[in-house]
Short mmCIF file of C-alpha atoms and ligand atoms in Angstrom, two decimals:
data_model
loop_
_atom_site.label_atom_id
_atom_site.label_comp_id
_atom_site.label_asym_id
_atom_site.label_seq_id
_atom_site.Cartn_x
_atom_site.Cartn_y
_atom_site.Cartn_z
CA MET A 1 -6.91 -24.78 2.86
CA LEU A 2 -6.90 -21.50 4.74
CA TRP A 3 -5.56 -19.64 1.70
CA TRP A 4 -6.87 -16.31 2.88
CA ARG A 5 -4.62 -16.17 5.87
CA VAL A 6 -2.14 -15.16 3.31
CA PHE A 7 -3.69 -11.41 3.16
CA ALA A 8 -1.60 -10.04 5.34
CA GLY A 9 0.02 -9.65 8.08
CA CYS A 10 1.94 -10.95 10.83
CA ALA A 11 2.02 -14.53 11.39
CA CYS A 12 2.07 -16.11 14.79
CA ALA A 13 3.12 -19.55 15.95
CA GLY A 14 -0.78 -19.53 17.98
CA LEU A 15 -1.51 -17.85 20.89
CA ALA A 16 1.85 -17.53 22.37
CA CYS A 17 2.68 -14.30 20.89
CA MET A 18 -0.62 -12.70 21.11
CA ALA A 19 0.16 -10.28 23.76
CA PRO A 20 3.71 -10.19 23.29
CA HIS A 21 4.73 -7.63 26.19
CA GLY A 22 1.40 -8.02 28.34
CA TRP A 23 -0.14 -4.95 26.44
CA ALA A 24 -1.94 -2.63 28.95
CA GLY A 25 -3.51 -0.86 26.10
CA SER A 26 -2.84 2.89 25.25
CA THR A 27 -4.54 6.31 24.64
CA PRO A 28 -3.30 8.78 22.11
CA SER A 29 -1.13 10.52 25.30
CA ASP A 30 0.27 7.41 26.26
CA PRO A 31 4.30 8.03 25.73
CA GLY A 32 5.38 4.32 25.35
CA ALA A 33 2.38 3.31 22.65
CA ALA A 34 4.59 4.19 19.48
CA GLU A 35 7.46 2.52 20.80
CA ARG A 36 5.30 -0.69 21.67
CA GLY A 37 3.58 -0.67 18.37
CA ARG A 38 6.93 -0.62 16.74
CA LEU A 39 7.96 -3.70 18.18
CA ALA A 40 4.76 -5.21 17.91
CA LEU A 41 4.40 -4.69 13.78
CA LEU A 42 7.84 -5.18 13.01
CA GLN A 43 9.06 -8.12 15.59
CA HIS A 44 5.75 -10.10 15.78
CA SER A 45 3.70 -12.11 13.80
CA TYR A 46 -0.14 -12.57 14.13
CA LEU A 47 -1.04 -15.17 11.48
CA LYS A 48 0.04 -18.67 11.10
CA ALA A 49 2.63 -19.56 8.36
CA GLU A 50 0.77 -20.43 5.26
CA TRP A 51 3.81 -21.55 3.31
CA LYS A 52 6.83 -23.72 4.89
CA ILE A 53 10.49 -22.63 4.75
CA ASP A 54 11.13 -24.48 1.67
CA ALA A 55 8.72 -22.42 -0.54
CA TYR A 56 11.09 -19.47 0.11
CA ARG A 57 14.45 -21.41 -0.59
CA ASN A 58 12.45 -23.00 -3.61
CA ALA A 59 11.02 -20.02 -5.50
CA GLY A 60 14.47 -19.32 -7.28
CA LYS A 61 13.72 -22.49 -9.22
CA LEU A 62 10.92 -20.89 -10.73
CA TRP A 63 12.75 -18.02 -12.40
CA GLY A 64 14.06 -19.39 -15.46
CA ASN A 65 17.57 -18.14 -15.06
CA SER A 66 20.05 -19.34 -12.46
CA ALA A 67 19.07 -17.69 -8.79
CA PRO A 68 22.18 -17.77 -6.50
CA ASP A 69 22.09 -20.84 -4.29
CA PRO A 70 20.02 -19.90 -0.86
CA GLU A 71 22.06 -22.54 1.22
CA LYS A 72 25.49 -21.18 -0.01
CA ASP A 73 25.15 -17.54 -0.77
CA PRO A 74 21.96 -17.03 1.37
CA GLU A 75 22.47 -12.99 1.39
CA GLY A 76 22.85 -13.00 -2.57
CA TYR A 77 19.78 -15.16 -2.62
CA ALA A 78 17.82 -12.80 -0.21
CA ARG A 79 18.77 -9.94 -2.65
CA ALA A 80 17.68 -11.59 -5.70
CA PHE A 81 14.54 -12.88 -4.21
CA ALA A 82 13.82 -9.21 -3.27
CA LEU A 83 14.32 -7.72 -6.77
CA HIS A 84 12.67 -10.44 -8.39
CA TYR A 85 9.19 -9.95 -6.47
CA GLY A 86 9.67 -6.06 -5.85
CA LEU A 87 10.39 -6.60 -1.84
CA HIS A 88 12.98 -3.95 -0.11
CA PRO A 89 15.62 -4.68 2.43
CA ALA A 90 14.15 -4.63 5.82
CA PRO A 91 15.60 -1.31 7.98
CA TYR A 92 14.72 -3.36 11.50
CA PRO A 93 15.90 -6.84 12.26
CA ASN A 94 14.03 -9.22 9.99
CA GLU A 95 16.35 -12.42 10.31
CA GLY A 96 17.63 -11.92 6.45
CA LEU A 97 14.33 -11.64 4.79
CA PRO A 98 13.21 -8.47 3.16
CA MET A 99 10.47 -6.09 4.35
CA GLY A 100 7.42 -7.93 3.70
CA LEU A 101 7.90 -11.23 4.31
CA ARG A 102 8.47 -12.94 7.96
CA TRP A 103 9.46 -16.38 9.53
CA SER A 104 7.16 -17.85 11.70
CA GLN A 105 8.34 -19.31 14.77
CA GLN A 106 7.97 -21.41 17.87
CA PRO A 107 8.47 -19.43 21.18
CA ASP A 108 12.12 -21.30 21.08
CA GLY A 109 12.91 -19.70 18.01
CA THR A 110 12.68 -22.31 15.84
CA LYS A 111 11.41 -21.75 12.42
CA THR A 112 8.02 -22.81 11.21
CA GLY A 113 7.56 -21.52 7.98
CA ILE A 114 6.93 -18.09 6.18
CA GLN A 115 4.39 -15.36 5.84
CA LEU A 116 3.66 -12.22 4.20
CA ASP A 117 2.90 -9.00 6.52
CA CYS A 118 1.82 -5.62 6.04
CA MET A 119 5.03 -4.34 4.81
CA ALA A 120 4.60 -6.30 1.79
CA CYS A 121 2.51 -3.37 0.46
CA HIS A 122 3.43 -0.63 3.08
CA GLY A 123 7.47 -0.80 3.03
CA GLY A 124 9.39 0.92 0.34
CA SER A 125 12.44 2.30 -0.44
CA ILE A 126 14.27 5.40 -2.79
CA GLY A 127 17.32 5.97 -3.58
CA GLY A 128 18.87 3.11 -1.35
CA LYS A 129 17.08 3.83 1.52
CA SER A 130 14.27 1.80 3.06
CA TYR A 131 11.26 3.35 5.05
CA VAL A 132 8.28 1.76 6.84
CA GLY A 133 5.45 3.40 5.74
CA LEU A 134 6.53 4.67 2.23
CA ALA A 135 4.05 2.16 -0.30
CA ASN A 136 5.71 -0.13 -2.04
CA THR A 137 5.41 0.18 -5.92
CA GLN A 138 7.67 -2.04 -6.82
CA VAL A 139 5.77 -5.42 -5.37
CA ASP A 140 4.54 -7.94 -7.75
CA TYR A 141 2.01 -9.75 -5.20
CA ASP A 142 0.31 -11.71 -7.74
CA LEU A 143 3.50 -13.38 -8.63
CA LEU A 144 4.72 -13.80 -5.11
CA PHE A 145 1.53 -14.98 -4.09
CA GLY A 146 1.35 -17.61 -6.56
CA ASP A 147 5.17 -18.43 -6.60
CA LEU A 148 5.27 -19.41 -2.89
CA PHE A 149 2.36 -21.73 -3.78
CA ARG A 150 3.90 -23.28 -6.83
CA ALA A 151 7.48 -23.61 -4.83
CA GLU A 152 5.84 -25.76 -2.68
CA GLY A 153 4.01 -28.03 -5.38
CA ARG A 154 0.60 -26.52 -4.06
CA ARG A 155 -2.00 -25.27 -6.61
CA VAL A 156 -2.63 -21.65 -6.35
CA PRO A 157 -5.83 -20.82 -5.01
CA LEU A 158 -8.51 -19.28 -7.54
CA LEU A 159 -9.58 -16.01 -6.03
CA PRO A 160 -12.68 -14.22 -7.03
CA PHE A 161 -10.89 -10.92 -8.04
CA THR A 162 -7.56 -9.96 -9.80
CA ILE A 163 -4.96 -9.06 -7.08
CA ASN A 164 -2.75 -6.77 -9.32
CA THR A 165 -2.23 -6.68 -13.24
CA ALA A 166 0.91 -3.79 -12.57
CA ARG A 167 3.49 -3.95 -10.33
CA GLY A 168 3.18 -2.02 -7.21
CA THR A 169 -0.82 -1.77 -7.07
CA THR A 170 -2.53 -4.48 -5.14
CA ASN A 171 -6.35 -5.24 -4.54
CA ALA A 172 -6.23 -4.83 -0.88
CA GLY A 173 -9.96 -3.63 -0.99
CA MET A 174 -11.40 -6.86 -2.66
CA MET A 175 -9.10 -8.88 -0.29
CA ALA A 176 -10.78 -7.08 2.70
CA VAL A 177 -14.43 -7.32 1.58
CA PHE A 178 -13.89 -11.00 0.54
CA LEU A 179 -12.78 -12.14 3.85
CA LEU A 180 -15.48 -10.19 5.59
CA SER A 181 -17.79 -11.73 3.23
CA MET A 182 -17.08 -15.09 4.94
CA ARG A 183 -18.30 -14.02 8.33
CA ASN A 184 -21.58 -13.32 9.85
CA PRO A 185 -22.50 -10.08 11.43
CA ASP A 186 -21.37 -11.52 14.80
CA LEU A 187 -18.34 -12.68 13.03
CA SER A 188 -19.07 -16.38 13.28
CA ARG A 189 -17.66 -18.29 9.96
CA ARG A 190 -19.87 -18.57 6.81
CA ARG A 191 -19.46 -21.56 4.58
CA PHE A 192 -20.61 -19.59 1.49
CA PRO A 193 -19.71 -16.14 0.86
CA MET A 194 -22.33 -13.49 1.73
CA LEU A 195 -22.75 -11.22 -2.08
CA LEU A 196 -21.76 -8.05 -1.25
CA GLY A 197 -21.51 -6.96 -4.61
CA ALA A 198 -18.20 -4.84 -4.23
CA ASN A 199 -16.18 -4.38 -7.58
CA LEU A 200 -12.57 -2.54 -6.33
CA PRO A 201 -9.66 -2.30 -8.42
CA GLU A 202 -5.92 -2.69 -7.63
CA LEU A 203 -4.36 0.56 -5.85
CA ASP A 204 -1.12 2.03 -4.92
CA ALA A 205 -0.77 2.12 -1.11
CA PRO A 206 -1.03 5.59 0.18
CA PRO A 207 2.27 6.45 2.67
CA TRP A 208 1.37 6.11 6.77
CA TRP A 209 3.20 9.18 7.63
CA ASN A 210 -0.03 10.95 6.41
CA LEU A 211 -2.63 9.04 8.71
CA LYS A 212 -1.81 11.49 11.85
CA HIS A 213 -3.08 14.39 9.74
CA LYS A 214 -6.31 12.61 9.02
CA LYS A 215 -9.73 12.70 10.04
CA THR A 216 -11.12 10.02 7.63
CA MET A 217 -9.13 7.54 6.00
CA TYR A 218 -8.75 5.10 2.71
CA TYR A 219 -8.70 6.84 -0.58
CA ASP A 220 -12.52 7.82 -0.29
CA GLY A 221 -12.21 8.93 2.99
CA ARG A 222 -15.37 7.27 4.17
CA THR A 223 -13.54 5.21 7.29
CA PRO A 224 -12.73 7.29 10.37
CA ALA A 225 -9.09 7.45 10.50
CA ALA A 226 -9.17 6.92 14.31
CA SER A 227 -10.68 3.11 13.92
CA VAL A 228 -8.26 0.95 15.05
CA ARG A 229 -10.34 -2.23 14.11
CA ALA A 230 -9.93 -1.21 10.38
CA ASN A 231 -5.95 -2.09 10.52
CA MET A 232 -7.22 -5.74 11.50
CA GLN A 233 -9.35 -6.66 8.87
CA PHE A 234 -6.75 -8.60 7.17
CA LEU A 235 -7.03 -11.09 9.99
CA LEU A 236 -10.45 -12.06 9.08
CA GLY A 237 -9.16 -15.24 7.43
CA GLU A 238 -8.17 -16.40 11.26
CA LYS A 239 -9.24 -14.77 14.16
CA THR A 240 -12.46 -15.61 16.11
CA ARG A 241 -14.05 -12.25 17.46
CA GLU A 242 -12.45 -13.12 21.18
CA GLN A 243 -8.98 -13.10 19.42
CA PHE A 244 -9.92 -9.88 17.73
CA GLN A 245 -10.69 -8.21 21.10
CA ALA A 246 -7.42 -9.80 22.93
CA LEU A 247 -5.51 -8.06 19.63
CA GLU A 248 -7.30 -4.75 19.96
CA PRO A 249 -4.91 -2.99 22.33
CA THR A 250 -1.77 -4.20 20.34
CA PHE A 251 -3.41 -3.02 17.20
CA ARG A 252 -4.13 0.26 19.18
CA ASP A 253 -0.17 0.38 19.62
CA ILE A 254 0.65 -0.05 16.21
CA GLN A 255 -1.55 2.81 15.05
CA ALA A 256 0.08 5.10 17.38
CA TYR A 257 3.46 3.92 15.81
CA LEU A 258 2.13 4.52 12.29
CA MET A 259 0.92 8.02 13.52
CA SER A 260 4.77 8.79 14.62
CA LEU A 261 5.83 8.41 11.42
CA GLN A 262 7.56 11.03 9.73
CA PRO A 263 8.30 11.92 5.64
CA PRO A 264 11.72 11.56 4.38
CA GLU A 265 13.33 14.65 3.22
CA TYR A 266 14.18 15.40 -0.21
CA PRO A 267 17.84 14.41 -0.21
CA LEU A 268 18.97 16.45 -3.06
CA ALA A 269 19.18 20.02 -3.82
CA ILE A 270 16.38 22.73 -3.64
CA VAL A 271 16.53 26.04 -5.32
CA ALA A 272 15.15 27.93 -2.76
CA ALA A 273 14.11 31.18 -4.83
CA ARG A 274 12.12 28.87 -7.03
CA ALA A 275 10.35 27.16 -4.40
CA GLU A 276 9.55 30.43 -2.71
CA ARG A 277 7.71 31.40 -6.29
CA GLY A 278 6.06 28.06 -6.09
CA LYS A 279 4.65 28.43 -2.53
CA ALA A 280 2.70 31.38 -4.02
CA VAL A 281 1.19 29.42 -6.74
CA PHE A 282 0.36 26.74 -4.20
CA GLU A 283 -1.42 29.00 -1.79
CA GLN A 284 -3.66 30.22 -5.15
CA THR A 285 -4.09 27.09 -6.74
CA CYS A 286 -3.93 24.20 -4.27
CA VAL A 287 -4.52 24.98 -0.50
CA ARG A 288 -8.21 25.04 -0.54
CA CYS A 289 -7.91 21.07 -1.12
CA HIS A 290 -4.58 19.98 0.03
CA GLY A 291 -3.86 22.56 3.45
CA THR A 292 -0.93 24.42 3.98
CA TYR A 293 2.26 23.36 5.48
CA GLY A 294 5.08 24.52 7.70
CA ALA A 295 4.37 26.87 10.58
CA ARG A 296 0.65 27.52 10.10
CA ARG A 297 -0.27 23.92 9.02
CA SER A 298 -3.94 23.39 8.51
CA TYR A 299 -5.17 20.34 6.58
CA PRO A 300 -9.18 20.34 5.76
CA SER A 301 -9.88 16.67 5.11
CA LYS A 302 -11.44 17.33 1.86
CA ILE A 303 -13.37 14.75 0.19
CA VAL A 304 -13.81 15.89 -3.19
CA PRO A 305 -16.88 14.85 -5.55
CA LEU A 306 -15.67 12.66 -8.40
CA ASP A 307 -17.38 15.03 -11.16
CA VAL A 308 -14.70 17.85 -9.95
CA ILE A 309 -11.48 15.61 -9.07
CA GLY A 310 -12.33 13.46 -12.53
CA THR A 311 -10.27 10.94 -11.45
CA ASP A 312 -10.60 7.00 -12.28
CA PRO A 313 -13.99 6.59 -10.75
CA ALA A 314 -13.50 2.60 -10.03
CA ARG A 315 -12.27 2.45 -6.57
CA SER A 316 -15.06 5.34 -5.18
CA LEU A 317 -17.68 3.43 -6.98
CA GLY A 318 -16.93 0.04 -6.16
CA LEU A 319 -17.61 -0.05 -2.64
CA SER A 320 -20.92 -1.23 -2.76
CA ASP A 321 -24.08 -0.25 -0.11
CA ARG A 322 -24.37 -3.56 1.03
CA ALA A 323 -20.61 -4.12 1.62
CA VAL A 324 -20.66 -1.02 4.01
CA GLU A 325 -23.62 -2.07 5.63
CA HIS A 326 -22.16 -5.52 6.56
CA TYR A 327 -18.93 -3.94 7.55
CA ASN A 328 -21.13 -1.48 9.71
CA ALA A 329 -22.88 -4.41 11.10
CA THR A 330 -20.09 -6.44 12.44
CA TRP A 331 -17.33 -5.68 15.56
CA PHE A 332 -15.35 -3.91 12.71
CA GLY A 333 -17.85 -0.97 12.37
CA GLU A 334 -18.90 -0.46 16.05
CA GLY A 335 -18.05 3.05 17.32
CA HIS A 336 -16.48 4.08 13.73
CA PRO A 337 -18.78 3.04 10.87
CA VAL A 338 -17.72 3.64 7.67
CA ASP A 339 -19.75 6.73 6.07
CA THR A 340 -22.71 5.10 4.26
CA GLU A 341 -22.63 8.52 1.62
CA ARG A 342 -20.11 8.04 -1.46
CA VAL A 343 -18.59 11.29 -2.49
CA GLY A 344 -15.47 10.69 -4.43
CA TYR A 345 -11.86 10.85 -3.21
CA GLN A 346 -9.99 12.58 -0.33
CA ALA A 347 -7.29 15.03 -1.06
CA PRO A 348 -4.51 13.66 0.76
CA PRO A 349 -1.87 15.74 2.75
CA LEU A 350 1.30 16.38 0.21
CA ASP A 351 4.18 15.76 2.95
CA GLY A 352 6.67 13.84 1.69
CA ILE A 353 5.24 14.27 -1.94
CA TRP A 354 8.60 13.66 -3.47
CA ALA A 355 9.11 10.13 -2.86
CA SER A 356 5.70 8.64 -3.15
CA ALA A 357 5.43 8.42 -6.78
CA PRO A 358 3.66 7.35 -9.05
CA TYR A 359 0.76 9.55 -8.17
CA LEU A 360 -3.10 9.43 -7.69
CA HIS A 361 -4.77 6.52 -5.60
CA ASN A 362 -4.04 4.06 -8.31
CA GLY A 363 -0.69 5.11 -9.19
CA SER A 364 -1.51 6.01 -12.97
CA VAL A 365 1.12 8.96 -13.31
CA PRO A 366 4.41 8.66 -13.01
CA THR A 367 5.49 12.30 -12.07
CA LEU A 368 4.67 15.58 -10.62
CA HIS A 369 5.08 17.16 -13.62
CA ALA A 370 2.76 15.05 -15.76
CA LEU A 371 0.26 15.12 -12.83
CA LEU A 372 0.17 19.23 -13.13
CA LYS A 373 0.07 18.94 -16.90
CA SER A 374 -2.53 16.33 -17.94
CA SER A 375 -1.72 16.37 -21.71
CA THR A 376 1.45 14.83 -21.21
CA ARG A 377 0.58 11.91 -18.95
CA PRO A 378 1.29 8.44 -20.56
CA SER A 379 -1.39 5.92 -21.32
CA ARG A 380 1.44 3.12 -21.01
CA PHE A 381 4.14 2.91 -19.25
CA SER A 382 6.62 0.94 -17.32
CA ARG A 383 6.93 0.80 -13.71
CA PRO A 384 10.61 1.24 -12.99
CA PRO A 385 12.88 -1.76 -12.29
CA SER A 386 14.23 -0.39 -9.04
CA THR A 387 13.53 2.45 -7.25
CA ASP A 388 17.52 3.53 -7.17
CA PHE A 389 18.09 7.42 -8.02
CA GLU A 390 19.14 6.44 -11.66
CA HIS A 391 15.58 5.84 -12.32
CA TYR A 392 14.28 9.01 -10.81
CA ASP A 393 13.49 12.20 -12.50
CA THR A 394 14.71 15.12 -10.38
CA ARG A 395 13.28 17.68 -12.60
CA GLN A 396 9.51 16.12 -13.62
CA VAL A 397 10.02 14.88 -9.62
CA GLY A 398 9.01 11.04 -9.92
CA TRP A 399 9.86 7.88 -12.10
CA LYS A 400 11.39 8.46 -15.26
CA PHE A 401 8.90 7.34 -18.21
CA HIS A 402 8.47 7.06 -21.58
CA GLU A 403 5.24 6.25 -23.86
CA LEU A 404 5.26 2.19 -24.58
CA THR A 405 5.32 1.21 -28.33
CA ASP A 406 3.48 -1.87 -29.23
CA GLU A 407 6.70 -3.43 -30.16
CA GLU A 408 7.85 -2.76 -26.34
CA ILE A 409 4.76 -4.09 -24.85
CA ALA A 410 4.59 -7.12 -26.91
CA ALA A 411 8.17 -7.90 -25.51
CA MET A 412 7.22 -7.31 -22.07
CA LYS A 413 4.16 -9.48 -22.28
CA SER A 414 6.22 -12.54 -23.59
CA SER A 415 7.77 -13.06 -20.25
CA THR A 416 5.74 -13.42 -16.91
CA HIS A 417 8.33 -11.37 -14.76
CA GLN A 418 8.38 -8.42 -17.15
CA ALA A 419 4.48 -8.36 -18.03
CA HIS A 420 3.47 -6.94 -14.82
CA PHE A 421 5.81 -3.85 -15.22
CA LEU A 422 3.42 -2.77 -17.79
CA TYR A 423 1.12 -0.08 -16.44
CA ASP A 424 -1.53 0.06 -18.95
CA THR A 425 -4.22 3.17 -18.26
CA SER A 426 -7.08 1.41 -20.33
CA ARG A 427 -7.43 -1.43 -17.45
CA PHE A 428 -10.02 -1.20 -15.35
CA GLY A 429 -9.51 1.18 -12.44
CA LEU A 430 -6.26 2.19 -14.17
CA GLY A 431 -7.31 5.39 -15.75
CA ASN A 432 -5.22 8.22 -15.60
CA HIS A 433 -7.42 11.16 -16.21
CA GLY A 434 -8.71 13.66 -14.24
CA HIS A 435 -7.05 16.40 -11.64
CA THR A 436 -6.26 18.91 -14.35
CA PHE A 437 -5.88 21.51 -11.38
CA GLY A 438 -2.21 22.40 -12.85
CA ASP A 439 -3.03 22.42 -16.63
CA LYS A 440 -3.64 26.19 -16.96
CA LEU A 441 -0.47 27.22 -15.20
CA SER A 442 2.36 28.52 -17.22
CA GLU A 443 5.58 26.06 -17.74
CA ASP A 444 7.60 28.33 -15.22
CA GLN A 445 4.68 28.26 -12.40
CA ARG A 446 4.44 24.63 -12.82
CA MET A 447 8.24 24.30 -12.36
CA ASP A 448 8.15 26.40 -9.42
CA LEU A 449 5.39 24.77 -7.97
CA ILE A 450 7.43 21.27 -8.24
CA GLU A 451 10.21 22.82 -6.70
CA TYR A 452 7.97 23.99 -3.76
CA LEU A 453 6.63 20.30 -3.35
CA LYS A 454 9.73 19.12 -2.87
CA THR A 455 10.11 20.63 0.34
CA LEU A 456 7.00 19.32 1.84
C1 LIG B 1 -1.89 -6.55 -0.11
C2 LIG B 1 -1.27 -4.95 0.17
C3 LIG B 1 -1.58 -4.48 1.50
C4 LIG B 1 -1.37 -5.11 2.68
C5 LIG B 1 -0.54 -6.71 3.28
C6 LIG B 1 -1.63 -3.88 3.83
N1 LIG B 1 -2.27 -2.90 3.02
FE1 LIG B 1 -2.75 -1.30 4.09
N2 LIG B 1 -3.43 -0.49 2.20
C7 LIG B 1 -3.28 -0.92 1.07
C8 LIG B 1 -3.71 -0.29 0.01
C9 LIG B 1 -3.95 -0.56 -1.19
C10 LIG B 1 -4.79 0.47 0.82
C11 LIG B 1 -5.30 1.70 0.25
C12 LIG B 1 -6.96 1.05 0.29
C13 LIG B 1 -8.14 2.04 -0.43
O1 LIG B 1 -8.07 3.22 0.22
O2 LIG B 1 -8.91 1.30 -0.79
C14 LIG B 1 -4.07 0.35 2.19
C15 LIG B 1 -4.56 1.48 3.15
C16 LIG B 1 -4.36 1.39 4.47
C17 LIG B 1 -4.46 2.61 5.58
C18 LIG B 1 -4.97 3.67 5.25
C19 LIG B 1 -3.88 4.58 5.13
C20 LIG B 1 -4.64 6.05 4.73
O3 LIG B 1 -3.75 7.13 4.92
O4 LIG B 1 -5.77 6.18 4.23
C21 LIG B 1 -3.82 2.00 6.58
C22 LIG B 1 -4.06 2.57 8.10
C23 LIG B 1 -3.27 0.58 6.31
N3 LIG B 1 -3.45 0.46 5.30
C24 LIG B 1 -2.79 -0.33 7.22
C25 LIG B 1 -2.33 -1.72 7.09
C26 LIG B 1 -1.89 -2.56 8.02
C27 LIG B 1 -1.55 -2.05 9.65
C28 LIG B 1 -1.38 -3.63 7.49
C29 LIG B 1 -1.25 -4.87 8.23
C30 LIG B 1 -2.11 -5.59 9.07
C31 LIG B 1 -1.79 -3.43 6.11
N4 LIG B 1 -1.99 -1.94 6.01
C32 LIG B 1 -1.59 -4.39 5.23
C33 LIG B 1 -2.39 -2.47 0.88
C34 LIG B 1 -2.05 -3.05 1.97
C1 LIG B 2 -10.49 20.69 -5.97
C2 LIG B 2 -9.81 19.94 -4.85
C3 LIG B 2 -8.10 19.80 -5.58
C4 LIG B 2 -7.37 20.77 -5.89
C5 LIG B 2 -7.75 22.28 -6.10
C6 LIG B 2 -6.00 20.33 -6.09
N1 LIG B 2 -5.81 18.82 -5.68
FE1 LIG B 2 -4.77 17.86 -5.53
N2 LIG B 2 -5.87 16.08 -5.38
C7 LIG B 2 -7.24 16.51 -4.92
C8 LIG B 2 -7.88 14.92 -4.66
C9 LIG B 2 -9.03 14.76 -4.32
C10 LIG B 2 -6.63 14.04 -4.90
C11 LIG B 2 -6.75 12.41 -4.96
C12 LIG B 2 -7.42 12.17 -6.17
C13 LIG B 2 -7.06 10.88 -6.51
O1 LIG B 2 -6.07 10.07 -6.11
O2 LIG B 2 -7.85 9.86 -7.31
C14 LIG B 2 -5.59 14.55 -5.23
C15 LIG B 2 -4.18 14.35 -5.69
C16 LIG B 2 -3.18 15.09 -5.54
C17 LIG B 2 -1.71 14.50 -6.03
C18 LIG B 2 -1.28 13.08 -5.78
C19 LIG B 2 -1.30 12.63 -4.50
C20 LIG B 2 -0.47 11.27 -3.94
O3 LIG B 2 -0.35 10.79 -3.04
O4 LIG B 2 -0.60 10.73 -5.36
C21 LIG B 2 -0.92 15.65 -5.61
C22 LIG B 2 0.44 15.65 -5.91
C23 LIG B 2 -1.79 16.89 -5.81
N3 LIG B 2 -3.00 16.46 -5.67
C24 LIG B 2 -1.10 18.15 -6.09
C25 LIG B 2 -2.12 19.07 -6.51
C26 LIG B 2 -1.33 20.66 -6.62
C27 LIG B 2 -0.02 20.81 -6.63
C28 LIG B 2 -2.38 21.27 -6.68
C29 LIG B 2 -2.78 22.80 -7.25
C30 LIG B 2 -2.19 22.88 -8.54
C31 LIG B 2 -3.78 20.58 -6.68
N4 LIG B 2 -3.13 19.01 -6.30
C32 LIG B 2 -5.03 20.98 -6.52
C33 LIG B 2 -7.75 17.51 -4.78
C34 LIG B 2 -7.29 18.62 -5.17
#
């Protein structure tokens, strides 16, 4: 079974839609590239369908409560489906499906099945508005993936790693490494995986709108941000080397689209005097790593060593030398190899930071206030039931939380659906320590600083 196809993106009914508009290729100065990339990302599929149409319709029968009838009330069913698995309404035409799911179609429009795409992890919403590129901090990828198989009466494939224990985090790194382990350096297929020794944890996805500022990307900052091929790794379940080459111009356009995305502006009131004072605090304590904003913009693309940043080391340490060597020996590493030196984590640009809670690479800290006062971070909290403003804390900036009691946790664990709302910082890769740079501020300075962060 070609189960690895489901890891991503963009299903395609064969070669017919490989080059949807006769891509001519693009350069950063090519003004049409971002628009072509938008269409290529949001309107096309690049992988074959993993599941039949019925998998989508039948999933509701697995929920144990009465789901709306998918035939009689398709819109109600779609809404319930999205809420159940943590997907968000698509802000682009998606034929009744939420972001992250996509029908696979024949050239004549006949639906052949269903597939997941990039927006399952990179399409989010806040305050009732959806954004392509805002990370999906709600998705239960493990549950969605498993239920689509179950709904078809198929066995859920056994994976050699955990996709996620918490909602909104995914083990995209292990998916990519595993797919690459099934290929030789010339990208021919292997019968047995190469032993690459990587041990990566589940993570929150970074927002796409920051990509344009970065020299290097991914949380450890070891991959050149200019790499188009890095974004094609999820197609490794299916494509041949020749097909990868043919698709590269399309993915160059997709990258141009990702680089054209802008962060959403804070939609509520900001106290200007506070923000002004907060800017001064930011300049004193944060600029050296996170750069400056506004008219005189600078971003140092700084990768901070683990012993300085002190955040959960699993993601940084888990990328093995062997995995990097193998990646660099393939077509993916040509021209844009992954840095062989392991340092720590890249300090990200903070644009649109109000919208991208929870914080840190693993999403272990629910608010900016808790990030800037480490003693108040909860060790076990619940990911919010939705991203509506009723769950959003405008003072602390981020998702409302409380430290969960043992009883609350026991109740959550008794339901498969609720269990993944639990975020337990004692799990592998989910530690909430480190980044203590706000601890010494007075509460007044901290609140000023948070007000300033809303303006970015
Ligand atoms: C299963 C969830 C998932 C899917 C599907 C997915 N991504 Fe990601 N993506 C992530 C995670 C998690 C990271 C952070 C990885 C890391 O740094 O280890 C990431 C990182 C990235 C980055 C780096 C951003 C930065 O600023 O460092 C880009 C670019 C990206 N993804 C593009 C894509 C594209 C394009 C697709 C579809 C072909 C895609 N992703 C599909 C989860 C996903
Ligand atoms: C020594 C460098 C350094 C300093 C100083 C620093 N940071 Fe950071 N910051 C980082 C790094 C590195 C990360 C990513 C850590 C991780 O994800 O594990 C980060 C992450 C963050 C995040 C989370 C980003 C996200 O998308 O989840 C915020 C918010 C943040 N910093 C704000 C601040 C503020 C405000 C200050 C000043 C009080 C500050 N930082 C000072 C290096 C620094």
